[in-house]
Short mmCIF file of C-alpha atoms in Angstrom, two decimals:
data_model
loop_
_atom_site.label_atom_id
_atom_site.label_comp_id
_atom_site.label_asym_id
_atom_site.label_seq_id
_atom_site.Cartn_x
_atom_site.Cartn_y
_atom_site.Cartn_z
CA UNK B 1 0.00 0.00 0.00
CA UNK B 2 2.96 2.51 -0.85
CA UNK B 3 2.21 5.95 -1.62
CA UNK B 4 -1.83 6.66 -0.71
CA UNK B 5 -3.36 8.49 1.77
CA UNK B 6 -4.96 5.65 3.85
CA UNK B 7 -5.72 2.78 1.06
CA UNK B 8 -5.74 4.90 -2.55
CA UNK B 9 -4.66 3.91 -5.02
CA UNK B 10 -3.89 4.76 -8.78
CA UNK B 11 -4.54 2.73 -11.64
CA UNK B 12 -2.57 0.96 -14.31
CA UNK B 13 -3.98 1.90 -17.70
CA UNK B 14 -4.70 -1.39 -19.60
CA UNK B 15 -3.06 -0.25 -22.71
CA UNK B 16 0.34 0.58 -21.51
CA UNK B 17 1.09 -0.38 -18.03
CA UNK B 18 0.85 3.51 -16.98
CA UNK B 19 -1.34 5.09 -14.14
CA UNK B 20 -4.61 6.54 -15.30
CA UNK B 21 -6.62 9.72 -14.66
CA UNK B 22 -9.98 11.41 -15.91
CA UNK B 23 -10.05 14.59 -17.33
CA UNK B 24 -12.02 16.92 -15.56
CA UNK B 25 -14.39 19.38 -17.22
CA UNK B 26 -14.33 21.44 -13.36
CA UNK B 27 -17.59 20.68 -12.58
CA UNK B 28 -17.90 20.74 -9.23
CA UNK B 29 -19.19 17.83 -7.07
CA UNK B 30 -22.99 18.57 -5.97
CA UNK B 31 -22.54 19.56 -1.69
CA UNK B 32 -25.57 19.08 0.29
CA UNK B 33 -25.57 21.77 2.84
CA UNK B 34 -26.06 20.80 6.10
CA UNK B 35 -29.49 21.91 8.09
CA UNK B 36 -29.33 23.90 10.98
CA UNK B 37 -28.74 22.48 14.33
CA UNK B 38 -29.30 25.56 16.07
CA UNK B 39 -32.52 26.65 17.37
CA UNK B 40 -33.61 30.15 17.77
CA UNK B 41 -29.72 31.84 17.15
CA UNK B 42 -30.83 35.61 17.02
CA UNK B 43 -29.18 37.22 13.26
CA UNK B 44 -27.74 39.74 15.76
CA UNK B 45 -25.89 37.27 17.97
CA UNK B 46 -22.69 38.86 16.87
CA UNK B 47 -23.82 41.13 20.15
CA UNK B 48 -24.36 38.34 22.47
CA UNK B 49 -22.13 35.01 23.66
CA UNK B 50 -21.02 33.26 20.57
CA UNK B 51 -20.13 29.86 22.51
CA UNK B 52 -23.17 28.36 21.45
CA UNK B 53 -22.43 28.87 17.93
CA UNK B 54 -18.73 27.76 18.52
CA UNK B 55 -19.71 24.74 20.20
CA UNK B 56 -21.86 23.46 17.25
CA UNK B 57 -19.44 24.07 14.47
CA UNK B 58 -16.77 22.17 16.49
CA UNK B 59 -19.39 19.53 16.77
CA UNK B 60 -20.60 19.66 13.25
CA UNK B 61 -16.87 19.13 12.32
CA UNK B 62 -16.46 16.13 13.85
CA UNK B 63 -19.56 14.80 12.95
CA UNK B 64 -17.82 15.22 9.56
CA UNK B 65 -14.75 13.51 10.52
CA UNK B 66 -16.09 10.79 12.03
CA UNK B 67 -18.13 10.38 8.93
CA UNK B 68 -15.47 10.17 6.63
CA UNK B 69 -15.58 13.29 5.05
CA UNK B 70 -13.14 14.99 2.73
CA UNK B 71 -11.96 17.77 4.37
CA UNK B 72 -12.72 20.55 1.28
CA UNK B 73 -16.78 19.43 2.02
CA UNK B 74 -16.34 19.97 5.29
CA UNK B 75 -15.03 23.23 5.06
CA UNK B 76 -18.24 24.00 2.48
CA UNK B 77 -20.12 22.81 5.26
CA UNK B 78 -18.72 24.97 7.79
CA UNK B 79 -19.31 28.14 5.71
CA UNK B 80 -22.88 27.06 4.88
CA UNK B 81 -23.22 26.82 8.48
CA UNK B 82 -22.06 29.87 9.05
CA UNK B 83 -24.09 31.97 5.97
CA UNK B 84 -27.19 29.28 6.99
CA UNK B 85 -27.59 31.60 10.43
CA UNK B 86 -26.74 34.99 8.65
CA UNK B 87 -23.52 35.34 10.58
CA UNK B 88 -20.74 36.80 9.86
CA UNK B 89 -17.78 34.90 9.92
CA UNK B 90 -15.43 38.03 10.40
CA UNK B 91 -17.20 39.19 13.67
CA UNK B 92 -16.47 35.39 14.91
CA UNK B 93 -13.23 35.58 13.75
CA UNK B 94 -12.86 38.56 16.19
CA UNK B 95 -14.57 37.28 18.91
CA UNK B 96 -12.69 34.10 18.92
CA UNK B 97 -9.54 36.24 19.17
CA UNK B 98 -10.94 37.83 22.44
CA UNK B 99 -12.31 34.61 23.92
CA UNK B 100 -9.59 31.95 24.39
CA UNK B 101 -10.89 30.44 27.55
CA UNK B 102 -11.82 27.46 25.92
CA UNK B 103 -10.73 24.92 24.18
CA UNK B 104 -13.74 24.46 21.21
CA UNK B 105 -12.54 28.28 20.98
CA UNK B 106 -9.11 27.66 20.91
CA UNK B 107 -9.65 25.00 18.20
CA UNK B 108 -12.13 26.54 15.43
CA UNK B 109 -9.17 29.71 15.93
CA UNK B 110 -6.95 27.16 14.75
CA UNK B 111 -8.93 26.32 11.89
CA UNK B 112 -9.86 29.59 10.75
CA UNK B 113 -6.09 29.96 10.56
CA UNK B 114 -5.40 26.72 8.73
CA UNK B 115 -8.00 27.58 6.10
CA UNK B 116 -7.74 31.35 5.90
CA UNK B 117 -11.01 31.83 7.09
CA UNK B 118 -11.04 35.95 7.53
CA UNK B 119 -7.05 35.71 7.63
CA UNK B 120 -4.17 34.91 5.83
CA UNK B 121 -3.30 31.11 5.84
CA UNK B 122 -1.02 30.67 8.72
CA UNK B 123 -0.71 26.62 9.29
CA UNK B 124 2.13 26.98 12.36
CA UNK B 125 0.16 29.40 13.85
CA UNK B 126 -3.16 26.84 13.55
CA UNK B 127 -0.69 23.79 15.00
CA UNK B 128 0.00 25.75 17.73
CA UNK B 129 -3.51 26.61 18.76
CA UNK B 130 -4.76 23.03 17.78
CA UNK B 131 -2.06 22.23 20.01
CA UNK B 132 -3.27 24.16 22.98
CA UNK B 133 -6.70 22.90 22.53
CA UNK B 134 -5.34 19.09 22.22
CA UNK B 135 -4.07 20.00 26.07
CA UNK B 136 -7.66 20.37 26.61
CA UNK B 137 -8.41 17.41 25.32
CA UNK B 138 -10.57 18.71 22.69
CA UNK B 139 -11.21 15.32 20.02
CA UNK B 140 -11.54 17.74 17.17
CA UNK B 141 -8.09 19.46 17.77
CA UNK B 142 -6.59 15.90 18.53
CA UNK B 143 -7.74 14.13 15.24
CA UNK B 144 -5.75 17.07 13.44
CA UNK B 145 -2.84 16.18 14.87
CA UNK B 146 -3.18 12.58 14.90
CA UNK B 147 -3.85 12.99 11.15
CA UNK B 148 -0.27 15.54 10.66
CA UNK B 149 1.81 13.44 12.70
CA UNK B 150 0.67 10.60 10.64
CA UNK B 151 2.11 11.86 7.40
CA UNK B 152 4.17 14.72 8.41
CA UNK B 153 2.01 17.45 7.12
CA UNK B 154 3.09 20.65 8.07
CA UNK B 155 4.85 18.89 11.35
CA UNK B 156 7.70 16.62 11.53
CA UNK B 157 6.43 13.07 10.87
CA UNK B 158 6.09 11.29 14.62
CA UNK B 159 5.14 7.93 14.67
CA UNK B 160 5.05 7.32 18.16
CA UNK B 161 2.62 9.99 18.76
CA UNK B 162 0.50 9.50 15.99
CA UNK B 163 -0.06 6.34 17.41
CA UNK B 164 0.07 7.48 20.82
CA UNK B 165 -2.89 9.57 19.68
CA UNK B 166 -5.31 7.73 17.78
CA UNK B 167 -4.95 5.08 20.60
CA UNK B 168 -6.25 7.54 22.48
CA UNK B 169 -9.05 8.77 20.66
CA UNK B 170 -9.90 5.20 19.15
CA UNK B 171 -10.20 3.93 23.17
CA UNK B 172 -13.44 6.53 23.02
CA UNK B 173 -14.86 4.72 20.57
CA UNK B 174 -14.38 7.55 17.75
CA UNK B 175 -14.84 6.31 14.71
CA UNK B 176 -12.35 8.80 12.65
CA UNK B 177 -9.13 7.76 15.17
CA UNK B 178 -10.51 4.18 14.76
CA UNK B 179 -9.62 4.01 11.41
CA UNK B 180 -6.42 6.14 11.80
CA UNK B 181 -5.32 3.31 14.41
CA UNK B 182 -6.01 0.87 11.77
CA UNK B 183 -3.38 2.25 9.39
CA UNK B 184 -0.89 2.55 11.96
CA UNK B 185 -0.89 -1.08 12.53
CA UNK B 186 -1.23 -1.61 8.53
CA UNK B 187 1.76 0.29 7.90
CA UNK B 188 3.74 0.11 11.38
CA UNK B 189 3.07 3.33 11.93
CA UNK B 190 4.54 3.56 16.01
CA UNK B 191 3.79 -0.05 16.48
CA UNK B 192 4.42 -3.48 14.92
CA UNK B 193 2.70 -3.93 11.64
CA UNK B 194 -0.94 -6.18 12.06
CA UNK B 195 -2.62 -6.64 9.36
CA UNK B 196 -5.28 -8.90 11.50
CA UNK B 197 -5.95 -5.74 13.82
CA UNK B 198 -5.74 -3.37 10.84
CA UNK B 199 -8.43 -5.03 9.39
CA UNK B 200 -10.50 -5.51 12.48
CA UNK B 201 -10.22 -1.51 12.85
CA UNK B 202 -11.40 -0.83 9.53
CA UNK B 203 -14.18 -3.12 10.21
CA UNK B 204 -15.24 -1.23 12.94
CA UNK B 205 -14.37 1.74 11.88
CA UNK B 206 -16.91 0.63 9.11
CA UNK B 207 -19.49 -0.17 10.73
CA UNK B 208 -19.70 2.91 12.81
CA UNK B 209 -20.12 4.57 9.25
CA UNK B 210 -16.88 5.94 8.90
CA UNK B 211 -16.34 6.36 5.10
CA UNK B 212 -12.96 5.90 5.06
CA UNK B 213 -13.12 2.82 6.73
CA UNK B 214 -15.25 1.62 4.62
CA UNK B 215 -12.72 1.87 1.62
CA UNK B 216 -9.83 0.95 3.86
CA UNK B 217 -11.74 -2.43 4.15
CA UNK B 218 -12.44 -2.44 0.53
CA UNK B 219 -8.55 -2.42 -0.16
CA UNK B 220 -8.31 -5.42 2.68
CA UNK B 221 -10.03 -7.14 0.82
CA UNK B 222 -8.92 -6.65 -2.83
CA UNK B 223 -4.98 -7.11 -1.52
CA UNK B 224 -6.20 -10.00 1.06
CA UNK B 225 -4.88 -7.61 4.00
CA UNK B 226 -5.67 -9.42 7.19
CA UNK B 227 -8.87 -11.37 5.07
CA UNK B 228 -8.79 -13.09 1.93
CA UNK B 229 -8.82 -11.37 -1.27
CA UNK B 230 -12.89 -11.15 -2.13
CA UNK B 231 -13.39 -8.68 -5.30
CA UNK B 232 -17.03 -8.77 -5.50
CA UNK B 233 -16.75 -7.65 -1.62
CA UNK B 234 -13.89 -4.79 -2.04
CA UNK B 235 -16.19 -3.34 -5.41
CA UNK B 236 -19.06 -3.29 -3.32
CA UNK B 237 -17.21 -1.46 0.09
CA UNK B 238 -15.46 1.17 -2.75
CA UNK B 239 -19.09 1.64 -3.91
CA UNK B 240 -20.67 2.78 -0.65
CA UNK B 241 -17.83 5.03 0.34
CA UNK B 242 -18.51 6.39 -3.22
CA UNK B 243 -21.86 6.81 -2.59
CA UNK B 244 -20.82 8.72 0.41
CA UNK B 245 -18.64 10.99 -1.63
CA UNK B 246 -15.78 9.92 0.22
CA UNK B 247 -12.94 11.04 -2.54
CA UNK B 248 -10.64 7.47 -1.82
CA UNK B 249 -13.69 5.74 -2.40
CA UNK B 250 -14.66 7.40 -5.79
CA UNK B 251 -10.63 7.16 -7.00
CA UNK B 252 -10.87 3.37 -5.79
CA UNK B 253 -14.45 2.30 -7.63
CA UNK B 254 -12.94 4.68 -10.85
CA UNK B 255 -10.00 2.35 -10.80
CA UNK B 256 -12.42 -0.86 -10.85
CA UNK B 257 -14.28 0.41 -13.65
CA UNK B 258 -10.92 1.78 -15.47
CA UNK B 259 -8.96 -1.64 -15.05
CA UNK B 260 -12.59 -4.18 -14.77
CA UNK B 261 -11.67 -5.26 -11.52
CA UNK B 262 -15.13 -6.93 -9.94
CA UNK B 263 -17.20 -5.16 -12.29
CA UNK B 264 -16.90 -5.21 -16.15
CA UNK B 265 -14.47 -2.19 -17.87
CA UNK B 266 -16.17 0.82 -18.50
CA UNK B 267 -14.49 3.54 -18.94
CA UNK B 268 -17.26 6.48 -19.17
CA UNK B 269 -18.14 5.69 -15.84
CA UNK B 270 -14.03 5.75 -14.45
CA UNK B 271 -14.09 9.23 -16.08
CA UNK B 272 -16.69 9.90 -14.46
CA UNK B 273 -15.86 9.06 -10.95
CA UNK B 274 -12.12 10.31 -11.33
CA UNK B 275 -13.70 13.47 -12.10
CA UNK B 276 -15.43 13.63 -8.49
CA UNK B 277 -13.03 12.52 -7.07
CA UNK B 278 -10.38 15.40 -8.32
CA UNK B 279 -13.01 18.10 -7.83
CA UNK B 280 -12.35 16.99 -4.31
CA UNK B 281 -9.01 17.74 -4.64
CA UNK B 282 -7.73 14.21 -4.50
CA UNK B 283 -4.38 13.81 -5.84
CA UNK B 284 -4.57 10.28 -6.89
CA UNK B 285 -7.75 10.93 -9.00
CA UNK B 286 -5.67 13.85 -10.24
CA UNK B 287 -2.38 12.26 -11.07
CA UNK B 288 -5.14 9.35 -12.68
CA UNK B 289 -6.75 11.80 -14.96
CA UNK B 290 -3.19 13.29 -16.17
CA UNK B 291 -2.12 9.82 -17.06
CA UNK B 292 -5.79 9.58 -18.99
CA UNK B 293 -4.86 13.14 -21.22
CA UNK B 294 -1.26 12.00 -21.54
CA UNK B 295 -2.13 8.50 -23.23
CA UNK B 296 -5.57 9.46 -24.59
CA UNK B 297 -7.22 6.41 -22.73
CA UNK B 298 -10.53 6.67 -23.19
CA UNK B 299 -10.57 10.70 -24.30
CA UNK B 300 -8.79 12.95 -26.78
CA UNK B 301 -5.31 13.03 -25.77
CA UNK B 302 -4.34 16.47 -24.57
CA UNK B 303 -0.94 17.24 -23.06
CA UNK B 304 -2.31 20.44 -22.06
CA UNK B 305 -4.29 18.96 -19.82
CA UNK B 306 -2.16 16.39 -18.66
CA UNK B 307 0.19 18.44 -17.26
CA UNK B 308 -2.89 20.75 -15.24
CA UNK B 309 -3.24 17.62 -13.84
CA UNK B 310 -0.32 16.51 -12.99
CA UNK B 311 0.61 19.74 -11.42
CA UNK B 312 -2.26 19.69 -9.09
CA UNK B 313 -1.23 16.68 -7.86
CA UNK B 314 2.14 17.31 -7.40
CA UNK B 315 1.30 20.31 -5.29
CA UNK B 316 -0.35 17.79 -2.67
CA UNK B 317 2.90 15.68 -2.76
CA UNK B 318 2.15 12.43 -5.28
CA UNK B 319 5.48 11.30 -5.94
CA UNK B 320 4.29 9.90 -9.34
CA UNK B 321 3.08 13.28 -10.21
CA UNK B 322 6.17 15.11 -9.67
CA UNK B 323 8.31 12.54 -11.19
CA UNK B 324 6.52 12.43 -14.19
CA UNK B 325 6.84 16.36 -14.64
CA UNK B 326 10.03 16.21 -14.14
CA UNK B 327 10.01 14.19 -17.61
CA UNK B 328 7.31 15.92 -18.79
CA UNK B 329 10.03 18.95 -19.04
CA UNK B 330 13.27 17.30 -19.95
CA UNK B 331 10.60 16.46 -23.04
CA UNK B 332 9.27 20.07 -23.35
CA UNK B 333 12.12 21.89 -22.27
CA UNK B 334 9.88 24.03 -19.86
CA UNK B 335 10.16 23.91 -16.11
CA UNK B 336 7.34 23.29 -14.63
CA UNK B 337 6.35 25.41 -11.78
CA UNK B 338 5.07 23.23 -9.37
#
């Protein structure tokens, strides 16, 4: 399970042995906002005590998380939230600065900073506060971390307390560190590889809903990791987290249809589900569809839009990606700006 994000994968084009991708016409993936929670939040509440307010987002976040879902939706979700209750997002901005006393405050400060919600990206400074908040013992602010320490993102890569950490949080019975505990014994990850716990994690992970764990399982079962290999079963997992809009899931069930594995080849439908999947800023799908211009595998060939492609998911770190630019301009003689 080398380079993915959790089980992901990208897909070896049936013509010539080279990882596939859809081309995206940026259509964007169809969000269902989320309904209020709230009851009776006055528009002018910007006056008043926003903890209320702050307490619900943090809770509608990890909702989300424990759901499985891609982090650009929730962060759609958050401002729908937000623009759902005609608040402004600036004046909680603000009063967040002014009201560090606890930790869901401390948190969402964090992720306004991480995101650039009402101020410039800053992802040390959002570390630092998720840090504080992890103190706490805020779950939100600890899944973050759990999740950066994981695969070094923005931190230095710590295994021990990534594990540490989603111990933690799994021993609460939450389903989002569940499945993170599950790919630390997958992949060693501050422990001794298991694939028989892995794959009991994802299971549960699964059946508390969790999206992710649901294509995690899907992989266990189409590599036989801690199961035996069942296709029919793995197809059928990738196709619920797709039906969840999880991205891995959508990448995963593109792949089946791209390569015909438990389902017959049909490429429309890959395209199709690459497609989501990239809108949702998933840099397999991405470095999928670039492989998909490059060849012309199942669309016009277009270099053009290859290398769009390619570059997007280079920026998130696909090591495929960047190595094939780095060809890609050897070819060209252009460097491209990654």
């Amino acid at each position: 399970m080398s380079d993915k994000l959790y089980s992901n994968k990208f897909c070896l084009s049936n013509t010539d042995n080279t990882p596939h991708e859809f081309f995206q016409n940026f259509d964007k993936i169809n969000i269902i906002e989320m309904e209020p929670t709230i009851q009776n939040i006055h528009e002018n509440v910007f006056e008043e005590d926003l903890s209320v307010v702050i307490d619900e987002l943090i809770n509608l976040i990890l909702k989300e998380l424990n759901e499985g879902k891609d982090e650009g939706i929730i962060k759609q979700h958050v401002h729908n939230f937000i623009n759902n209750y005609k608040l402004i997002s600036k004046e909680i901005y603000i009063w967040l600065l002014n009201n560090q006393r606890d930790s869901n405050n401390t948190c969402l400060l964090g992720y306004f900073n991480y995101y650039g919600i009402e101020t410039n990206i800053d992802k040390k400074k959002a570390i630092k506060l998720y840090q504080k908040a992890a103190e706490l013992e805020n779950n939100v602010a600890l899944l973050y971390l759990a999740e950066m320490y994981i695969h070094g993102k923005h931190v230095d890569k710590n295994c021990s307390l990534a594990f540490e950490l989603s111990k933690k949080l799994a021993d609460k019975g939450i389903p989002n560190a569940i499945d993170k505990l599950g790919y630390c014994y997958e992949e060693g990850i501050g422990t001794n590889i298991n694939l028989q716990k892995a794959f009991e994690l994802y299971q549960k992970a699964a059946d508390l809903g969790n999206s992710n764990g649901i294509n995690n399982l899907g992989w266990c079962y189409e590599e036989g990791i801690g199961t035996d290999i069942n296709i029919s079963k793995a197809f059928e997992l990738y196709q619920k987290a797709a039906d969840s809009e999880n991205s891995y899931g959508l990448n995963n069930l593109g792949c089946c249809y791209d390569s015909g594995i438990g389902t017959d080849v049909d490429i429309q439908k890959a395209f199709e589900l690459y497609l989501m999947a990239a809108n949702l800023e998933n840099k397999f799908a991405q470095f999928n569809l670039g492989v998909m211009y490059e060849i012309g595998s199942g669309i016009e060939k277009n270099m053009n839009k290859a290398i769009h492609w390619y570059k997007k998911s280079a920026k998130q770190g696909h090591g495929n990606a960047i190595y094939k630019l780095e060809g890609l301009s050897i070819i060209y003689d252009n460097d491209f700006d990654i």
